[in-house]
Amino acid sequence: MTADDVDAASAVGGAALASVIPIEFQPSSEAEARLYDERRALRVRHMVANDPAGCWVAESDEDGQIVGVALAIVREGIWGLSLLGVAPTWQGAGLGGRLLEGALTTLEGCRGGLILASTDPRALRRYFRAGFALRPCVAATGQINRSRIPAGLRSRAGDPDADREILDDASRFVRGASHAQDLPGFLETGGKLLVHDGGGWAVVRDGSPMIVAARDAAVAQDLLWSCFAAGEPGQTVHLDFVAADNDWAIAVALDMGLSLTTEGPIFVRGETGPLAPYLPSGAYL
């Protein structure tokens, strides 16, 4: 992929994921649709700028149009698949497997790898056969009820520079690699940084956590409650990829009155850290 491919690749990725995104989280107006498109393009542009060797596209032989995209990152020896998508009319033609092969070229030399998967059985098969082990996950969704949010939360607005030590320490604890390189990607798509001086951080957007990483479950719970507190009353929120050993997040979700549902799994390979207390980012793992 090149920088010139960003808009087309972003559109393909959005079309590929549309069928697996719950209807309540899809844009309900033209303005929301434009915002979603802008955020997707910013994500792809961030990836091409930071991980050009892990970004691949598939083009149609007929007209050269982009019909598939794969984005992979490497952070301090941890590899992650940020996106794998094929245009709906091209699915089933083997492009997904070829794109994954391209993205996996940057896995060589890494000590661990992560994939946050959809429920697409073809993708699940590819990831397992590529040597990744499956970890089941659940998700949670519902509305913010401010009367349920506890008083005395200690999380605060964070500063990417002043709080760098806390951010790096928590990230390296949960997944073995810092998120500092991708923090601008979180923030430029509307995320707000929260930090807990006890050792953890989160990014929230519209009341939902984009990521939570902490060294302690109690700190992670405070950060998650603070994400909800940053939203509007009655706003629909969601937690994604809640994996094993993250019951702290289940407890908060149930106390908020959210409903639990099945979720695409996380795939892991090699040494990735405990992945807890942790709610990973779909874009930046």
Tab-separated table of N, CA and C in Angstrom, residues 111-221:
chain	number	residue	atom	x	y	z
A	111	ARG	N	8.444	-11.577	18.886
A	111	ARG	CA	8.296	-12.600	19.926
A	111	ARG	C	6.844	-12.972	20.189
A	112	GLY	N	5.892	-12.185	19.652
A	112	GLY	CA	4.488	-12.496	19.854
A	112	GLY	C	3.621	-11.815	18.834
A	113	GLY	N	2.371	-12.301	18.718
A	113	GLY	CA	1.436	-11.715	17.768
A	113	GLY	C	0.020	-11.741	18.294
A	114	LEU	N	-0.794	-10.771	17.850
A	114	LEU	CA	-2.186	-10.628	18.279
A	114	LEU	C	-3.088	-10.351	17.084
A	115	ILE	N	-4.263	-10.962	17.109
A	115	ILE	CA	-5.297	-10.666	16.117
A	115	ILE	C	-6.626	-10.566	16.860
A	116	LEU	N	-7.337	-9.457	16.676
A	116	LEU	CA	-8.690	-9.320	17.185
A	116	LEU	C	-9.618	-9.632	16.028
A	117	ALA	N	-10.302	-10.768	16.103
A	117	ALA	CA	-10.995	-11.313	14.942
A	117	ALA	C	-12.490	-11.010	14.948
A	118	SER	N	-13.061	-11.016	13.752
A	118	SER	CA	-14.511	-11.010	13.606
A	118	SER	C	-15.002	-12.456	13.753
A	119	THR	N	-16.278	-12.674	13.516
A	119	THR	CA	-16.816	-14.035	13.601
A	119	THR	C	-16.834	-14.727	12.240
A	120	ASP	N	-16.250	-14.120	11.225
A	120	ASP	CA	-16.212	-14.714	9.888
A	120	ASP	C	-15.458	-16.040	9.945
A	121	PRO	N	-16.118	-17.159	9.618
A	121	PRO	CA	-15.455	-18.462	9.738
A	121	PRO	C	-14.241	-18.603	8.835
A	122	ARG	N	-14.236	-17.926	7.698
A	122	ARG	CA	-13.073	-18.021	6.800
A	122	ARG	C	-11.863	-17.355	7.443
A	123	ALA	N	-12.079	-16.202	8.085
A	123	ALA	CA	-10.973	-15.527	8.756
A	123	ALA	C	-10.478	-16.344	9.942
A	124	LEU	N	-11.397	-16.913	10.711
A	124	LEU	CA	-10.999	-17.720	11.865
A	124	LEU	C	-10.140	-18.902	11.430
A	125	ARG	N	-10.506	-19.510	10.335
A	125	ARG	CA	-9.737	-20.648	9.821
A	125	ARG	C	-8.333	-20.209	9.401
A	126	ARG	N	-8.256	-19.067	8.727
A	126	ARG	CA	-6.937	-18.577	8.285
A	126	ARG	C	-6.023	-18.303	9.482
A	127	TYR	N	-6.549	-17.663	10.505
A	127	TYR	CA	-5.723	-17.281	11.653
A	127	TYR	C	-5.239	-18.514	12.408
A	128	PHE	N	-6.127	-19.482	12.574
A	128	PHE	CA	-5.729	-20.702	13.291
A	128	PHE	C	-4.662	-21.458	12.511
A	129	ARG	N	-4.826	-21.555	11.219
A	129	ARG	CA	-3.862	-22.291	10.404
A	129	ARG	C	-2.549	-21.542	10.255
A	130	ALA	N	-2.543	-20.248	10.587
A	130	ALA	CA	-1.300	-19.472	10.572
A	130	ALA	C	-0.534	-19.626	11.889
A	131	GLY	N	-1.031	-20.480	12.784
A	131	GLY	CA	-0.302	-20.763	14.014
A	131	GLY	C	-0.737	-19.962	15.220
A	132	PHE	N	-1.906	-19.337	15.146
A	132	PHE	CA	-2.418	-18.559	16.267
A	132	PHE	C	-3.407	-19.394	17.076
A	133	ALA	N	-3.354	-19.237	18.400
A	133	ALA	CA	-4.271	-19.931	19.293
A	133	ALA	C	-5.466	-19.040	19.612
A	134	LEU	N	-6.633	-19.657	19.690
A	134	LEU	CA	-7.883	-18.920	19.874
A	134	LEU	C	-8.213	-18.731	21.352
A	135	ARG	N	-8.602	-17.500	21.710
A	135	ARG	CA	-9.092	-17.185	23.050
A	135	ARG	C	-10.482	-16.578	22.921
A	136	PRO	N	-11.517	-17.278	23.392
A	136	PRO	CA	-12.889	-16.755	23.255
A	136	PRO	C	-13.067	-15.431	23.995
A	137	CYS	N	-13.989	-14.620	23.506
A	137	CYS	CA	-14.278	-13.307	24.101
A	137	CYS	C	-15.781	-13.085	24.166
A	138	VAL	N	-16.171	-12.139	25.003
A	138	VAL	CA	-17.535	-11.631	25.006
A	138	VAL	C	-17.489	-10.130	24.802
A	139	ALA	N	-18.636	-9.554	24.505
A	139	ALA	CA	-18.790	-8.111	24.389
A	139	ALA	C	-19.935	-7.681	25.291
A	140	ALA	N	-20.041	-6.392	25.527
A	140	ALA	CA	-21.126	-5.862	26.340
A	140	ALA	C	-21.633	-4.578	25.707
A	141	THR	N	-22.937	-4.383	25.759
A	141	THR	CA	-23.522	-3.172	25.196
A	141	THR	C	-24.751	-2.761	25.982
A	142	GLY	N	-25.055	-1.488	25.932
A	142	GLY	CA	-26.209	-0.955	26.645
A	142	GLY	C	-26.082	0.548	26.777
A	143	GLN	N	-26.901	1.131	27.630
A	143	GLN	CA	-26.926	2.580	27.785
A	143	GLN	C	-26.313	3.018	29.109
A	144	ILE	N	-25.753	4.221	29.089
A	144	ILE	CA	-25.173	4.795	30.301
A	144	ILE	C	-26.291	5.209	31.251
A	145	ASN	N	-26.235	4.676	32.461
A	145	ASN	CA	-27.124	5.079	33.546
A	145	ASN	C	-26.251	5.744	34.604
A	146	ARG	N	-26.260	7.059	34.628
A	146	ARG	CA	-25.331	7.781	35.492
A	146	ARG	C	-25.571	7.510	36.975
A	147	SER	N	-26.766	7.083	37.334
A	147	SER	CA	-27.030	6.780	38.745
A	147	SER	C	-26.256	5.563	39.221
A	148	ARG	N	-25.767	4.756	38.288
A	148	ARG	CA	-25.008	3.546	38.644
A	148	ARG	C	-23.499	3.811	38.764
A	149	ILE	N	-23.045	4.965	38.285
A	149	ILE	CA	-21.609	5.250	38.312
A	149	ILE	C	-21.184	5.607	39.737
A	150	PRO	N	-20.194	4.932	40.298
A	150	PRO	CA	-19.796	5.200	41.686
A	150	PRO	C	-19.127	6.553	41.842
A	151	ALA	N	-19.242	7.103	43.038
A	151	ALA	CA	-18.574	8.362	43.356
A	151	ALA	C	-17.108	8.101	43.692
A	152	GLY	N	-16.324	9.151	43.659
A	152	GLY	CA	-14.934	9.055	44.098
A	152	GLY	C	-13.978	8.432	43.099
A	153	LEU	N	-14.311	8.470	41.818
A	153	LEU	CA	-13.394	7.928	40.810
A	153	LEU	C	-12.109	8.744	40.787
A	154	ARG	N	-10.977	8.070	40.575
A	154	ARG	CA	-9.674	8.723	40.684
A	154	ARG	C	-8.991	8.937	39.336
A	155	SER	N	-9.572	8.442	38.269
A	155	SER	CA	-8.965	8.660	36.956
A	155	SER	C	-9.110	10.130	36.567
A	156	ARG	N	-8.145	10.622	35.809
A	156	ARG	CA	-8.094	12.038	35.439
A	156	ARG	C	-7.743	12.185	33.971
A	157	ALA	N	-7.919	13.386	33.464
A	157	ALA	CA	-7.478	13.666	32.098
A	157	ALA	C	-5.966	13.506	32.014
A	158	GLY	N	-5.507	12.828	30.985
A	158	GLY	CA	-4.088	12.542	30.869
A	158	GLY	C	-3.370	13.463	29.908
A	159	ASP	N	-2.053	13.463	30.017
A	159	ASP	CA	-1.179	14.217	29.121
A	159	ASP	C	-0.207	13.219	28.485
A	160	PRO	N	-0.228	13.072	27.162
A	160	PRO	CA	0.609	12.053	26.516
A	160	PRO	C	2.089	12.158	26.859
A	161	ASP	N	2.589	13.381	27.071
A	161	ASP	CA	4.005	13.551	27.379
A	161	ASP	C	4.282	13.401	28.872
A	162	ALA	N	3.535	14.123	29.689
A	162	ALA	CA	3.785	14.086	31.130
A	162	ALA	C	3.499	12.718	31.732
A	163	ASP	N	2.562	11.977	31.142
A	163	ASP	CA	2.167	10.674	31.689
A	163	ASP	C	2.772	9.506	30.925
A	164	ARG	N	3.785	9.774	30.132
A	164	ARG	CA	4.363	8.732	29.273
A	164	ARG	C	4.826	7.510	30.069
A	165	GLU	N	5.411	7.701	31.236
A	165	GLU	CA	5.905	6.568	32.020
A	165	GLU	C	4.767	5.652	32.440
A	166	ILE	N	3.651	6.228	32.862
A	166	ILE	CA	2.499	5.415	33.265
A	166	ILE	C	1.952	4.655	32.066
A	167	LEU	N	1.838	5.332	30.936
A	167	LEU	CA	1.302	4.694	29.734
A	167	LEU	C	2.174	3.531	29.288
A	168	ASP	N	3.470	3.765	29.194
A	168	ASP	CA	4.378	2.714	28.736
A	168	ASP	C	4.392	1.530	29.690
A	169	ASP	N	4.430	1.809	30.991
A	169	ASP	CA	4.512	0.738	31.970
A	169	ASP	C	3.285	-0.162	31.916
A	170	ALA	N	2.093	0.430	31.868
A	170	ALA	CA	0.873	-0.381	31.834
A	170	ALA	C	0.777	-1.180	30.539
A	171	SER	N	1.112	-0.557	29.405
A	171	SER	CA	1.035	-1.256	28.127
A	171	SER	C	2.008	-2.426	28.057
A	172	ARG	N	3.219	-2.208	28.511
A	172	ARG	CA	4.207	-3.289	28.479
A	172	ARG	C	3.837	-4.404	29.436
A	173	PHE	N	3.133	-4.062	30.503
A	173	PHE	CA	2.690	-5.102	31.444
A	173	PHE	C	1.622	-5.997	30.819
A	174	VAL	N	0.626	-5.404	30.146
A	174	VAL	CA	-0.494	-6.210	29.662
A	174	VAL	C	-0.215	-6.903	28.333
A	175	ARG	N	0.572	-6.287	27.437
A	175	ARG	CA	0.777	-6.910	26.120
A	175	ARG	C	2.239	-6.960	25.688
A	176	GLY	N	3.148	-6.476	26.543
A	176	GLY	CA	4.560	-6.580	26.223
A	176	GLY	C	5.092	-5.503	25.311
A	177	ALA	N	4.333	-4.447	25.050
A	177	ALA	CA	4.792	-3.385	24.158
A	177	ALA	C	4.023	-2.101	24.440
A	178	SER	N	4.702	-0.973	24.289
A	178	SER	CA	4.093	0.330	24.490
A	178	SER	C	3.090	0.653	23.377
A	179	HIS	N	2.099	1.479	23.722
A	179	HIS	CA	1.152	2.015	22.745
A	179	HIS	C	1.500	3.448	22.332
A	180	ALA	N	2.637	3.962	22.797
A	180	ALA	CA	2.936	5.382	22.596
A	180	ALA	C	2.928	5.778	21.123
A	181	GLN	N	3.407	4.924	20.255
A	181	GLN	CA	3.473	5.256	18.836
A	181	GLN	C	2.090	5.456	18.223
A	182	ASP	N	1.090	4.801	18.822
A	182	ASP	CA	-0.253	4.864	18.266
A	182	ASP	C	-1.184	5.794	19.023
A	183	LEU	N	-0.705	6.384	20.116
A	183	LEU	CA	-1.564	7.294	20.857
A	183	LEU	C	-2.075	8.451	19.989
A	184	PRO	N	-1.250	9.031	19.110
A	184	PRO	CA	-1.791	10.066	18.216
A	184	PRO	C	-2.945	9.566	17.362
A	185	GLY	N	-2.894	8.296	16.967
A	185	GLY	CA	-3.990	7.731	16.192
A	185	GLY	C	-5.281	7.668	16.984
A	186	PHE	N	-5.180	7.325	18.272
A	186	PHE	CA	-6.367	7.343	19.129
A	186	PHE	C	-6.948	8.752	19.222
A	187	LEU	N	-6.083	9.719	19.475
A	187	LEU	CA	-6.540	11.065	19.791
A	187	LEU	C	-7.068	11.807	18.573
A	188	GLU	N	-6.465	11.592	17.407
A	188	GLU	CA	-6.911	12.340	16.233
A	188	GLU	C	-8.247	11.822	15.694
A	189	THR	N	-8.701	10.672	16.185
A	189	THR	CA	-10.021	10.165	15.791
A	189	THR	C	-11.059	10.398	16.884
A	190	GLY	N	-10.792	11.359	17.762
A	190	GLY	CA	-11.793	11.762	18.735
A	190	GLY	C	-11.658	11.168	20.115
A	191	GLY	N	-10.604	10.407	20.373
A	191	GLY	CA	-10.412	9.811	21.688
A	191	GLY	C	-9.877	10.800	22.709
A	192	LYS	N	-10.225	10.574	23.969
A	192	LYS	CA	-9.738	11.379	25.084
A	192	LYS	C	-8.963	10.477	26.043
A	193	LEU	N	-7.775	10.930	26.420
A	193	LEU	CA	-6.900	10.139	27.271
A	193	LEU	C	-7.269	10.302	28.742
A	194	LEU	N	-7.415	9.166	29.441
A	194	LEU	CA	-7.606	9.126	30.885
A	194	LEU	C	-6.436	8.385	31.506
A	195	VAL	N	-5.989	8.844	32.660
A	195	VAL	CA	-4.851	8.225	33.346
A	195	VAL	C	-5.188	8.029	34.810
A	196	HIS	N	-4.729	6.927	35.363
A	196	HIS	CA	-4.859	6.659	36.805
A	196	HIS	C	-3.449	6.576	37.376
A	197	ASP	N	-3.189	7.355	38.407
A	197	ASP	CA	-1.839	7.387	38.974
A	197	ASP	C	-1.446	6.092	39.647
A	198	GLY	N	-2.413	5.202	39.856
A	198	GLY	CA	-2.098	3.894	40.405
A	198	GLY	C	-1.501	2.934	39.402
A	199	GLY	N	-1.452	3.360	38.123
A	199	GLY	CA	-0.805	2.532	37.112
A	199	GLY	C	-1.733	2.041	36.025
A	200	GLY	N	-2.282	2.961	35.237
A	200	GLY	CA	-3.130	2.536	34.138
A	200	GLY	C	-3.637	3.711	33.339
A	201	TRP	N	-4.198	3.414	32.177
A	201	TRP	CA	-4.715	4.460	31.297
A	201	TRP	C	-5.800	3.892	30.394
A	202	ALA	N	-6.560	4.797	29.825
A	202	ALA	CA	-7.623	4.430	28.897
A	202	ALA	C	-7.793	5.555	27.894
A	203	VAL	N	-8.410	5.224	26.774
A	203	VAL	CA	-8.875	6.243	25.834
A	203	VAL	C	-10.363	6.018	25.647
A	204	VAL	N	-11.136	7.090	25.790
A	204	VAL	CA	-12.592	7.021	25.683
A	204	VAL	C	-13.067	7.871	24.524
A	205	ARG	N	-14.083	7.391	23.836
A	205	ARG	CA	-14.735	8.162	22.785
A	205	ARG	C	-16.226	7.905	22.865
A	206	ASP	N	-16.997	8.969	23.035
A	206	ASP	CA	-18.457	8.860	23.122
A	206	ASP	C	-18.899	7.912	24.234
A	207	GLY	N	-18.166	7.913	25.345
A	207	GLY	CA	-18.539	7.107	26.494
A	207	GLY	C	-18.070	5.671	26.466
A	208	SER	N	-17.553	5.208	25.336
A	208	SER	CA	-17.071	3.829	25.213
A	208	SER	C	-15.555	3.794	25.265
A	209	PRO	N	-14.969	2.794	25.919
A	209	PRO	CA	-13.514	2.701	25.951
A	209	PRO	C	-12.964	2.218	24.615
A	210	MET	N	-12.006	2.947	24.066
A	210	MET	CA	-11.291	2.470	22.895
A	210	MET	C	-10.200	1.497	23.314
A	211	ILE	N	-9.703	1.665	24.537
A	211	ILE	CA	-8.676	0.793	25.103
A	211	ILE	C	-8.611	1.059	26.604
A	212	VAL	N	-8.301	0.019	27.373
A	212	VAL	CA	-8.005	0.147	28.801
A	212	VAL	C	-6.819	-0.761	29.092
A	213	ALA	N	-5.799	-0.223	29.737
A	213	ALA	CA	-4.621	-1.017	30.114
A	213	ALA	C	-4.194	-0.606	31.510
A	214	ALA	N	-3.989	-1.581	32.385
A	214	ALA	CA	-3.634	-1.271	33.775
A	214	ALA	C	-2.836	-2.423	34.368
A	215	ARG	N	-2.148	-2.118	35.463
A	215	ARG	CA	-1.399	-3.149	36.176
A	215	ARG	C	-2.225	-3.829	37.248
A	216	ASP	N	-3.421	-3.283	37.523
A	216	ASP	CA	-4.222	-3.762	38.637
A	216	ASP	C	-5.692	-3.714	38.239
A	217	ALA	N	-6.476	-4.727	38.630
A	217	ALA	CA	-7.876	-4.798	38.238
A	217	ALA	C	-8.688	-3.644	38.810
A	218	ALA	N	-8.393	-3.238	40.042
A	218	ALA	CA	-9.135	-2.124	40.642
A	218	ALA	C	-8.882	-0.832	39.886
A	219	VAL	N	-7.657	-0.614	39.442
A	219	VAL	CA	-7.335	0.562	38.632
A	219	VAL	C	-8.078	0.492	37.300
A	220	ALA	N	-8.096	-0.674	36.683
A	220	ALA	CA	-8.799	-0.839	35.414
A	220	ALA	C	-10.290	-0.559	35.571
A	221	GLN	N	-10.890	-0.993	36.675
A	221	GLN	CA	-12.304	-0.725	36.911
A	221	GLN	C	-12.572	0.763	37.053
